[in-house]
GROMACS .gro file of C-alpha atoms in nm:
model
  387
    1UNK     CA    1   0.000   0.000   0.000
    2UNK     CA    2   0.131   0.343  -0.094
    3UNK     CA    3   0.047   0.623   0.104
    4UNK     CA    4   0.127   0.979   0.061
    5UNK     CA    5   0.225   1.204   0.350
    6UNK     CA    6   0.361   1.575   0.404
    7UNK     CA    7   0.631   1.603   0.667
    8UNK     CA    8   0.869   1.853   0.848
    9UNK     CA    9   1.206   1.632   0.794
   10UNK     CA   10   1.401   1.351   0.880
   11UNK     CA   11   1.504   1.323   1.207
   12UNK     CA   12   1.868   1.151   1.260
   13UNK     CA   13   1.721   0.848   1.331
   14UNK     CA   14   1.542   0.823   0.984
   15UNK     CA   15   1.227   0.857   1.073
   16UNK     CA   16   0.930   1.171   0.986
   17UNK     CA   17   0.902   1.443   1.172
   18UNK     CA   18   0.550   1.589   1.195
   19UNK     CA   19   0.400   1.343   0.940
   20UNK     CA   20   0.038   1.428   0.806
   21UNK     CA   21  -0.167   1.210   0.631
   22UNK     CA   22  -0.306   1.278   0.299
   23UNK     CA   23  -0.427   0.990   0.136
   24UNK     CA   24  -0.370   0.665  -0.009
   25UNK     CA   25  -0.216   0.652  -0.392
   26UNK     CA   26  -0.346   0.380  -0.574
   27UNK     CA   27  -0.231   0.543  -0.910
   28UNK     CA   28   0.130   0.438  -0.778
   29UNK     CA   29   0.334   0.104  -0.734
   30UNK     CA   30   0.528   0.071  -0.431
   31UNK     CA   31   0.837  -0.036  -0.652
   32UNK     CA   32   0.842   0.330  -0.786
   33UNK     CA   33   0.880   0.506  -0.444
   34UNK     CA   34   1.211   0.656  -0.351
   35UNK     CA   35   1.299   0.839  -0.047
   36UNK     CA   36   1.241   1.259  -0.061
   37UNK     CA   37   1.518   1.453   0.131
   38UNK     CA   38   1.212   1.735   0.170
   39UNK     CA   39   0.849   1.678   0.164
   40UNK     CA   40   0.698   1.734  -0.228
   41UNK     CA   41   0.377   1.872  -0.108
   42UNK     CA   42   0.551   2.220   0.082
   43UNK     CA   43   0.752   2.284  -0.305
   44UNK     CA   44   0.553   2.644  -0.414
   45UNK     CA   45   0.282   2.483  -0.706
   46UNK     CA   46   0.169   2.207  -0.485
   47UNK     CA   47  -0.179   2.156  -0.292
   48UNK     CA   48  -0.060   2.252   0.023
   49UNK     CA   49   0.176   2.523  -0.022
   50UNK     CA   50  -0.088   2.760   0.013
   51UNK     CA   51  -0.130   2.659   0.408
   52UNK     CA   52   0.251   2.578   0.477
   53UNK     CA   53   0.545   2.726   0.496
   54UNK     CA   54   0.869   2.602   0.292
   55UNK     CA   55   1.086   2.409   0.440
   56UNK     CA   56   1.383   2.186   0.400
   57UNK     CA   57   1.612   1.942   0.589
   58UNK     CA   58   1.953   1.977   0.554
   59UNK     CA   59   2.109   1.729   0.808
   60UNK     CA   60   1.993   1.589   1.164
   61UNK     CA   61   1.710   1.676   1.358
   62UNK     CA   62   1.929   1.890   1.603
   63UNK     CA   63   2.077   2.062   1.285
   64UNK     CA   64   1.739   2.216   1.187
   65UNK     CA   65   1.620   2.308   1.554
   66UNK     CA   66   1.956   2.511   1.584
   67UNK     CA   67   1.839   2.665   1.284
   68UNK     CA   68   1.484   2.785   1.379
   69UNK     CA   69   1.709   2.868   1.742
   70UNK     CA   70   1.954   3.108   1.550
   71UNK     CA   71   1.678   3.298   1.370
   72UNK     CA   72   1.498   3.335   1.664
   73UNK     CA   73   1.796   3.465   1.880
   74UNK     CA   74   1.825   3.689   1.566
   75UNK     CA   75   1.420   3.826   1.608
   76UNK     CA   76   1.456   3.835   1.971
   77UNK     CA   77   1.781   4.043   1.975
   78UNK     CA   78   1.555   4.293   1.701
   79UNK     CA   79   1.305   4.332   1.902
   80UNK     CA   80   1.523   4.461   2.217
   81UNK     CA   81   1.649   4.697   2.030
   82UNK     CA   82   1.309   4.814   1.885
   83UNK     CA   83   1.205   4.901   2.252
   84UNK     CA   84   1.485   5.075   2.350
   85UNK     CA   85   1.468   5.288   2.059
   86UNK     CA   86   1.103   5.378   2.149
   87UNK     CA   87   0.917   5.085   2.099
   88UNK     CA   88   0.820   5.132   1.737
   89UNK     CA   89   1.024   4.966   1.434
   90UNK     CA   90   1.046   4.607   1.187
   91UNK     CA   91   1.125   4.321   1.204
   92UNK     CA   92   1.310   4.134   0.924
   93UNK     CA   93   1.306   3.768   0.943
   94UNK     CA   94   1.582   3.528   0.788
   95UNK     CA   95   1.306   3.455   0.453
   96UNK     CA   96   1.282   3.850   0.403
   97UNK     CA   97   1.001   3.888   0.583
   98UNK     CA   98   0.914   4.160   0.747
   99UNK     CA   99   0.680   4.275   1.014
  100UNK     CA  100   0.611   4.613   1.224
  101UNK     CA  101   0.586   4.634   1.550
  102UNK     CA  102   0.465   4.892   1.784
  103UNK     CA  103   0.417   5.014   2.150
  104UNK     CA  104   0.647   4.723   2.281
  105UNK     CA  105   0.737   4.957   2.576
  106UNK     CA  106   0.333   4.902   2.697
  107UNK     CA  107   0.328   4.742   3.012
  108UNK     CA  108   0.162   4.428   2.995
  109UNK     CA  109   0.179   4.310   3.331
  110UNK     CA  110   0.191   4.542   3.575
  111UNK     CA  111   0.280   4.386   3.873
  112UNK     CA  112   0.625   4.201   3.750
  113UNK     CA  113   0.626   4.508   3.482
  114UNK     CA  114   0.668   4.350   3.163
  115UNK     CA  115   0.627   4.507   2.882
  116UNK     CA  116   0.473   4.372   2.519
  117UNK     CA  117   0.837   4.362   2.410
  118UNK     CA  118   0.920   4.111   2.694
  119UNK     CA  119   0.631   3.932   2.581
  120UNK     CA  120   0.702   3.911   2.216
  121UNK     CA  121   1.055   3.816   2.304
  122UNK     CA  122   0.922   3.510   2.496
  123UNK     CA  123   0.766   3.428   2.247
  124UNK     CA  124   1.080   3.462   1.990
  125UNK     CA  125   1.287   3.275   2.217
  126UNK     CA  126   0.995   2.982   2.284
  127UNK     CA  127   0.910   2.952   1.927
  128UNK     CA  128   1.156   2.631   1.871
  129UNK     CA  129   0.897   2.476   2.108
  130UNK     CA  130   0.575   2.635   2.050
  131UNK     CA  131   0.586   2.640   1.686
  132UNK     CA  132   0.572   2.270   1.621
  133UNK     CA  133   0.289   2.208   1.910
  134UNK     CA  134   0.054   2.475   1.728
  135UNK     CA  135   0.164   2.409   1.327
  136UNK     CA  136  -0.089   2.373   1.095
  137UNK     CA  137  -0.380   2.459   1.374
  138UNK     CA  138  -0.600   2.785   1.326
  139UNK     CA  139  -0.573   2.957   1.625
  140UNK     CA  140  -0.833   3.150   1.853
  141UNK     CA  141  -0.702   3.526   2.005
  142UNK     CA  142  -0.815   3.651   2.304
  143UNK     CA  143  -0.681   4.002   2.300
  144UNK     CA  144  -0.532   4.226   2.574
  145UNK     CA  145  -0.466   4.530   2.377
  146UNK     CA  146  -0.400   4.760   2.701
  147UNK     CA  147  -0.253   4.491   2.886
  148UNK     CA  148  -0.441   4.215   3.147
  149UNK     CA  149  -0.588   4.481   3.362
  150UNK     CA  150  -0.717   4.647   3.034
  151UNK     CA  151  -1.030   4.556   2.849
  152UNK     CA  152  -1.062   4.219   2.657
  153UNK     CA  153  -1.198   4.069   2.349
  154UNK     CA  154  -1.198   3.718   2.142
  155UNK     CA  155  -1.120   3.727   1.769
  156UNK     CA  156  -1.142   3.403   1.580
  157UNK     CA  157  -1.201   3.586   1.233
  158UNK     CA  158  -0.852   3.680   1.098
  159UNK     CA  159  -1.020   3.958   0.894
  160UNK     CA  160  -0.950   4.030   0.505
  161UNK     CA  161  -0.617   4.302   0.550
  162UNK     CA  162  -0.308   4.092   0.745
  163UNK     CA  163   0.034   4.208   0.640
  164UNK     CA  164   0.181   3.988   0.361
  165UNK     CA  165   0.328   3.630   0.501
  166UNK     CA  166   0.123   3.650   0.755
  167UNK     CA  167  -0.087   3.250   0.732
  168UNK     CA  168  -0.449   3.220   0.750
  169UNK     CA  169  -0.641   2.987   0.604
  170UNK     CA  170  -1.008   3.008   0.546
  171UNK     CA  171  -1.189   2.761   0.761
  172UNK     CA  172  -1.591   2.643   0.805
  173UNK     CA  173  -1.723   2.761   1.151
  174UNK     CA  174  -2.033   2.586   1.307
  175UNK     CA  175  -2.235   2.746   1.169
  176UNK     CA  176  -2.126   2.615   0.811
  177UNK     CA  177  -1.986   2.993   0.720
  178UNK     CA  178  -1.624   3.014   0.579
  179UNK     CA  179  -1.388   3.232   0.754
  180UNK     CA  180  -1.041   3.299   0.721
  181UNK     CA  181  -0.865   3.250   1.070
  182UNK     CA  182  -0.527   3.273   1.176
  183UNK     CA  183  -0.271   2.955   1.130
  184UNK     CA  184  -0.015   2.843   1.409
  185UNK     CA  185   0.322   2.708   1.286
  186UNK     CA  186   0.519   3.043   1.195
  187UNK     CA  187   0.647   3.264   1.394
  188UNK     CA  188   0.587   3.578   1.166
  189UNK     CA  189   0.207   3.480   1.242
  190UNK     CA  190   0.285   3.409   1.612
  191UNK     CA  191   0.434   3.777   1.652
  192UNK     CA  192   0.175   3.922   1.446
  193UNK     CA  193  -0.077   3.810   1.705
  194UNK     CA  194   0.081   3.947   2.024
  195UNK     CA  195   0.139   4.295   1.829
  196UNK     CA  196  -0.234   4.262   1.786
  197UNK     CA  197  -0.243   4.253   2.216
  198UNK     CA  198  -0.271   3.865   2.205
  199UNK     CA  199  -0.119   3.738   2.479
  200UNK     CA  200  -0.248   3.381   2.540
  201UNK     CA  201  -0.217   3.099   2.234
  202UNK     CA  202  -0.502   2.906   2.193
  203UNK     CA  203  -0.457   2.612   1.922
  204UNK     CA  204  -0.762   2.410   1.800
  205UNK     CA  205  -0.672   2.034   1.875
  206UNK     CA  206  -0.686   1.908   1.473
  207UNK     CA  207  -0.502   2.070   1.213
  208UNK     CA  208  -0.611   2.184   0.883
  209UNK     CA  209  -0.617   1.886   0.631
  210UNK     CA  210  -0.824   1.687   0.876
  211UNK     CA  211  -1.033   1.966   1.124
  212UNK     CA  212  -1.279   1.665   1.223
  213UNK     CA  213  -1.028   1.442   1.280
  214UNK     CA  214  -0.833   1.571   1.672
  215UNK     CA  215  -0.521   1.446   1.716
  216UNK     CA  216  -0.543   1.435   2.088
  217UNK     CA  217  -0.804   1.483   2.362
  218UNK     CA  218  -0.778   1.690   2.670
  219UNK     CA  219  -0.925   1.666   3.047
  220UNK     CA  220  -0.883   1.972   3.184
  221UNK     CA  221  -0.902   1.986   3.579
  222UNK     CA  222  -1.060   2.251   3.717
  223UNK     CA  223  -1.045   2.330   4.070
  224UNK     CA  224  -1.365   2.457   4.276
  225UNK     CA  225  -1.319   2.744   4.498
  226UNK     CA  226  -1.063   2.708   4.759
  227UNK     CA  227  -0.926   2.383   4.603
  228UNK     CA  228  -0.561   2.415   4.680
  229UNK     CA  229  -0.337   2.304   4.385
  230UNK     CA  230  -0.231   1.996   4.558
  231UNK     CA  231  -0.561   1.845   4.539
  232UNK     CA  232  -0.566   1.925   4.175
  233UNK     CA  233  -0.219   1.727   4.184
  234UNK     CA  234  -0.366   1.421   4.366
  235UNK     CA  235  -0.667   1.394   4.157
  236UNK     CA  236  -0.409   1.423   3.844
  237UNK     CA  237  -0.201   1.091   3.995
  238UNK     CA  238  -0.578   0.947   4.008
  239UNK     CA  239  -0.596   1.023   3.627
  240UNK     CA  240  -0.296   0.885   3.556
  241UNK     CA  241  -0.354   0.559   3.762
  242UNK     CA  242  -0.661   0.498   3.500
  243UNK     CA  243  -0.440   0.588   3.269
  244UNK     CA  244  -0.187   0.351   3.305
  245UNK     CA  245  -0.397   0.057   3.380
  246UNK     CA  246  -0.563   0.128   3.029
  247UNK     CA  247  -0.238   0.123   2.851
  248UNK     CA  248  -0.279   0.472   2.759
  249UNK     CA  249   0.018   0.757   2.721
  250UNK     CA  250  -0.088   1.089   2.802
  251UNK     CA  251   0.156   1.431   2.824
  252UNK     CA  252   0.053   1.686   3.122
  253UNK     CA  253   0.107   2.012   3.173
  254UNK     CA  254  -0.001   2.308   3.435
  255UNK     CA  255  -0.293   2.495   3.296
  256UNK     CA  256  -0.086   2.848   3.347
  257UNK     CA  257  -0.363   2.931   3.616
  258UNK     CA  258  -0.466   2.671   3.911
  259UNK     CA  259  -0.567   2.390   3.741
  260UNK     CA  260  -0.354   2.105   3.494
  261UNK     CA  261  -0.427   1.970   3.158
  262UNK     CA  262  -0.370   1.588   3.064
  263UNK     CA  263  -0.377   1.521   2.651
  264UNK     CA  264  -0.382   1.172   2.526
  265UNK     CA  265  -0.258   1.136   2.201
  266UNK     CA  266  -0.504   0.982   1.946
  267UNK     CA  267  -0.499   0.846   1.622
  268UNK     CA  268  -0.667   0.892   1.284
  269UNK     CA  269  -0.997   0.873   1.229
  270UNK     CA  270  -1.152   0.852   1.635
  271UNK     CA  271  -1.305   1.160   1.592
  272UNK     CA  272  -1.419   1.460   1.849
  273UNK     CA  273  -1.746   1.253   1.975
  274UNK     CA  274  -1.525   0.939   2.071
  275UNK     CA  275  -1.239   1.178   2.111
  276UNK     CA  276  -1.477   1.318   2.453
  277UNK     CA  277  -1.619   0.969   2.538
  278UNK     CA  278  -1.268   0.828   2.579
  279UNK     CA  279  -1.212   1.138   2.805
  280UNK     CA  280  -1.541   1.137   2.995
  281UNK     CA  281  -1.508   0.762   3.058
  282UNK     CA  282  -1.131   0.810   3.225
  283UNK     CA  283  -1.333   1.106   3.383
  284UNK     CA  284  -1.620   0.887   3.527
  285UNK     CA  285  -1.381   0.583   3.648
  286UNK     CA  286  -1.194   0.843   3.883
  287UNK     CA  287  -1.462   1.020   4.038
  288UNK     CA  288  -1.612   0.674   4.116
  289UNK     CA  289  -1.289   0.573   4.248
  290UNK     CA  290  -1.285   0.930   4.465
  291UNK     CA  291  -1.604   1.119   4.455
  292UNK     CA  292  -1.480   1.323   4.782
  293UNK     CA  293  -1.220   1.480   4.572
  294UNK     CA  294  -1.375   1.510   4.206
  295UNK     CA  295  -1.654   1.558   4.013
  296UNK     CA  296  -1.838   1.555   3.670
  297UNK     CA  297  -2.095   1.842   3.775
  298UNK     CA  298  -2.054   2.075   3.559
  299UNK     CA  299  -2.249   2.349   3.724
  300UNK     CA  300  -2.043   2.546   3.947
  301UNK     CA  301  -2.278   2.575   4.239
  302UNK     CA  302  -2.377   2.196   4.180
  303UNK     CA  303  -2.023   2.108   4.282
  304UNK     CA  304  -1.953   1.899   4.557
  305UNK     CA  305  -1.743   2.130   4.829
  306UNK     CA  306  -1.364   2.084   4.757
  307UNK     CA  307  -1.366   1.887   4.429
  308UNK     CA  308  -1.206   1.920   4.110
  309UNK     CA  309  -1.401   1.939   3.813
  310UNK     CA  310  -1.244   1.656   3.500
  311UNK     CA  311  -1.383   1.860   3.188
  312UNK     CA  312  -1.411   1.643   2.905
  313UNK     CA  313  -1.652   1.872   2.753
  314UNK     CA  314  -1.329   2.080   2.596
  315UNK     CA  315  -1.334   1.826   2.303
  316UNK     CA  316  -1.520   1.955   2.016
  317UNK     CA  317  -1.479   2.078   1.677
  318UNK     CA  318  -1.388   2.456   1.741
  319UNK     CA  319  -1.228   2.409   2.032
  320UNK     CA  320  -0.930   2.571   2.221
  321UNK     CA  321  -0.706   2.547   2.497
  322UNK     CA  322  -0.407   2.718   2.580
  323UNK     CA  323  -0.134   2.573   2.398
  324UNK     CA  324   0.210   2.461   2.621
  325UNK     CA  325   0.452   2.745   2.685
  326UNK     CA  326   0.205   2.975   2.621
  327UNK     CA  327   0.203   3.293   2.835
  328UNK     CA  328  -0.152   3.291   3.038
  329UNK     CA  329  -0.309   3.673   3.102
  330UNK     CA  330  -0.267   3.652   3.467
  331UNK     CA  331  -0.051   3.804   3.723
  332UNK     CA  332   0.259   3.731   3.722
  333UNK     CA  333   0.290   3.625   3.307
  334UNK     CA  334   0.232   3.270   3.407
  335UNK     CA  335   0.308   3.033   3.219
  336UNK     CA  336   0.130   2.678   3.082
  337UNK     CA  337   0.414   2.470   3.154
  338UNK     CA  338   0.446   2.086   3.023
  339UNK     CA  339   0.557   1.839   3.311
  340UNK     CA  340   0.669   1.548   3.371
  341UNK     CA  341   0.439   1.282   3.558
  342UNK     CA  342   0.720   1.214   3.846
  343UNK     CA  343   0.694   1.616   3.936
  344UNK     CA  344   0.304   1.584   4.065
  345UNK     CA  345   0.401   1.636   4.421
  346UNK     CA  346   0.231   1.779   4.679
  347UNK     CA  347   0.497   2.071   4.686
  348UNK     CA  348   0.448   2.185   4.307
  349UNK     CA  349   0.344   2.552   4.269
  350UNK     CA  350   0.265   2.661   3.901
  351UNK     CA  351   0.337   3.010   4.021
  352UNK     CA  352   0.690   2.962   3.947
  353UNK     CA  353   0.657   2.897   3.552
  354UNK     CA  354   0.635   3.242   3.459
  355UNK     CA  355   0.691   3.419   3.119
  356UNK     CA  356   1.074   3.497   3.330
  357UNK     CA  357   1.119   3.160   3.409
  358UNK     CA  358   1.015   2.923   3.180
  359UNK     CA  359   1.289   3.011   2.904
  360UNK     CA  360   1.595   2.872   3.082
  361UNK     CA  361   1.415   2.554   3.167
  362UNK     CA  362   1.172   2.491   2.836
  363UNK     CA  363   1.442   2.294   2.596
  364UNK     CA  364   1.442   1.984   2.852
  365UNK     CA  365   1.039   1.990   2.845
  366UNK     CA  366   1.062   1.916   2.483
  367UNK     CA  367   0.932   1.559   2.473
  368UNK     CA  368   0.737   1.576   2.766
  369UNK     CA  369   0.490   1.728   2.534
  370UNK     CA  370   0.568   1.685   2.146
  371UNK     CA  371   0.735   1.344   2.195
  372UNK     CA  372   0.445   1.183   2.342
  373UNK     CA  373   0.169   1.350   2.153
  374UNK     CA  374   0.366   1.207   1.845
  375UNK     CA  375   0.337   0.826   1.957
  376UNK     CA  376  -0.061   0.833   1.899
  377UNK     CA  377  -0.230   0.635   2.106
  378UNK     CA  378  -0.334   0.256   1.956
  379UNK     CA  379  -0.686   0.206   1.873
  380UNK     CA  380  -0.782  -0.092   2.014
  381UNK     CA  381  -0.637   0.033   2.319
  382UNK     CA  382  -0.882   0.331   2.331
  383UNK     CA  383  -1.159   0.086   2.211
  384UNK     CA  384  -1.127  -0.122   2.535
  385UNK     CA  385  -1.171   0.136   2.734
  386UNK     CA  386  -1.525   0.257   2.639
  387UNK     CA  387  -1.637  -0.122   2.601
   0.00000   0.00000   0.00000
């Protein structure tokens, strides 16, 4: 059987990186198919060019994320400068792009005092990391444009004007209406957004070629009020006990406010309604297991006192969630910080991932998020559990 799928690159162990589906080729034999050093469908010309960036490998994995590192050392260093200079000025990125940016001597967050230029070089320093966990997803702004103790507002419509090279895509709502809305995976776009006042990143969970088909599911834990965060962490280790005794990998991460998020990788074809069943049946097997510490009530003042709330409900066609390393619009510029599953202790305070923080520690947290949302979770597996 011959398949045909886009990809990033090669990694040094000869295998795809970010590999997309896009259909079987029975017009081919399998005797004709030769290895590509780049991935035919991102050359300008071909059916997806429109929606992807160019790219090429040109050596090992680490080769290429030293790459995307240098250029954004190169944006990050830019934007400094910018602010000094005032706080108005352009960017050139290392394809020629271009991009203006203003008022990056705003204060964003008042309390530490950052500014939109400390946020926009997070971002430009982050983007190794963020970039490939929000590529090829349109993307939902909530915007800040006075900062988080100024007025707010969500945009998912991109509008017609963006500046040239900034990727949108056009995209049917619920509704059945085609808008054009703003496309993760570049970090032209990504900087675009926060000079727009966007401060959070909020990724739909399937990507464009396949936007009924999620590549993972979430259960978001939600504390009730006066939860501390280390019952949010015990009901997490509950999760993960289910988890575990399913066969099921999952990546975790703090939510970048009091509560955590735990994805489970799927794979193709499950769909969002199975996608929330697989989720809401994990859900149900823990609160039966501990009903004094979580819940499935939904309503707020339904909630029994001092529970967690699992919210499977997140998993739908439209959909968003914060995406990992984003920057949450709360005091302090936390941060949505992926974990590892040995650091739920009782002791963990997601106060101290913070837009400040995160940068020096973020490389190691690599594959504690992309590397297990790539291994997609088997079928059958997932299939047991809601039988």
């Amino acid at each position: 059987m011959v398949v045909e799928v886009r990809f990033n690159e090669w990694t040094a162990e000869g295998k795809l990186r970010q590999p997309i589906f896009l259909g079987v080729r029975d017009d081919k034999d399998a005797r004709e198919v030769t290895r590509e050093e780049t991935s035919l469908q991102r050359e300008p010309g071909s059916r997806s060019s429109r929606t992807t960036p160019s790219a090429r490998a040109s050596g090992p994995a680490g080769s290429t994320r030293s790459k995307h590192a240098r250029a954004a050392a190169s944006v990050e260093s830019q934007l400094q400068r910018i602010e000094n200079a005032g706080g108005d000025g352009e960017v050139a990125f290392p394809d020629g792009a271009t991009l203006r940016v203003t008022s990056l001597d705003k204060v964003f967050f008042p309390e530490p005092g950052f500014t939109k230029g400390d946020l926009m070089r997070y971002y430009a320093r982050i983007a190794p990391l963020l970039l490939p966990a929000i590529a090829e997803r349109p993307l939902a702004l909530r915007r800040f444009p006075n900062g988080v103790d100024g007025a707010s507002f969500y945009q998912q419509n991109a509008g017609a004007k963006v500046p040239e090279g900034v990727r949108t895509a056009e995209v049917v709502d619920a509704k059945g209406q085609r808008e054009p809305r703003f496309v993760g995976g570049d970090l032209q776009t990504l900087l675009y957004t926060v000079q727009l006042g966007c401060i959070e990143v909020h990724p739909w969970f399937s990507i464009l070629d396949s936007l009924d088909d999620p590549d993972h599911a979430i259960l978001d834990l939600d504390p009730g009020v006066g939860v501390e965060f280390a019952d949010v962490v015990s009901v997490a280790r509950l999760v993960k006990l289910e988890l575990d005794g399913a066969g099921i990998a999952a990546a975790i991460k703090t939510s970048g406010s009091r509560g955590i998020h735990i994805a489970i990788p799927l794979p193709s074809g499950i769909g969002f309604a199975d996608a929330s069943a697989v989720t809401r049946e994990i859900a149900r097997r823990v609160v039966e297991a501990a009903p004094e510490h979580a819940t499935l009530e939904r309503r707020i003042r339904s909630r029994p006192h001092g529970t967690v709330y699992l919210d499977h409900q997140q998993n739908a066609r439209g959909k968003t969630l914060a995406a990992p390393w984003a920057v949450r619009a709360r005091p302090g510029a936390t941060v949505s910080m992926p974990l590892r599953w040995s650091a739920l202790r009782a002791t963990l305070d997601p106060a101290r991932f913070t837009l400040s923080t995160v940068p020096s520690r973020a490389a190691t947290t690599r594959a504690l998020w992309l590397g297990i949302l790539q291994k997609r979770s088997a079928n059958a597996r997932l299939r047991a559990l809601l039988d």
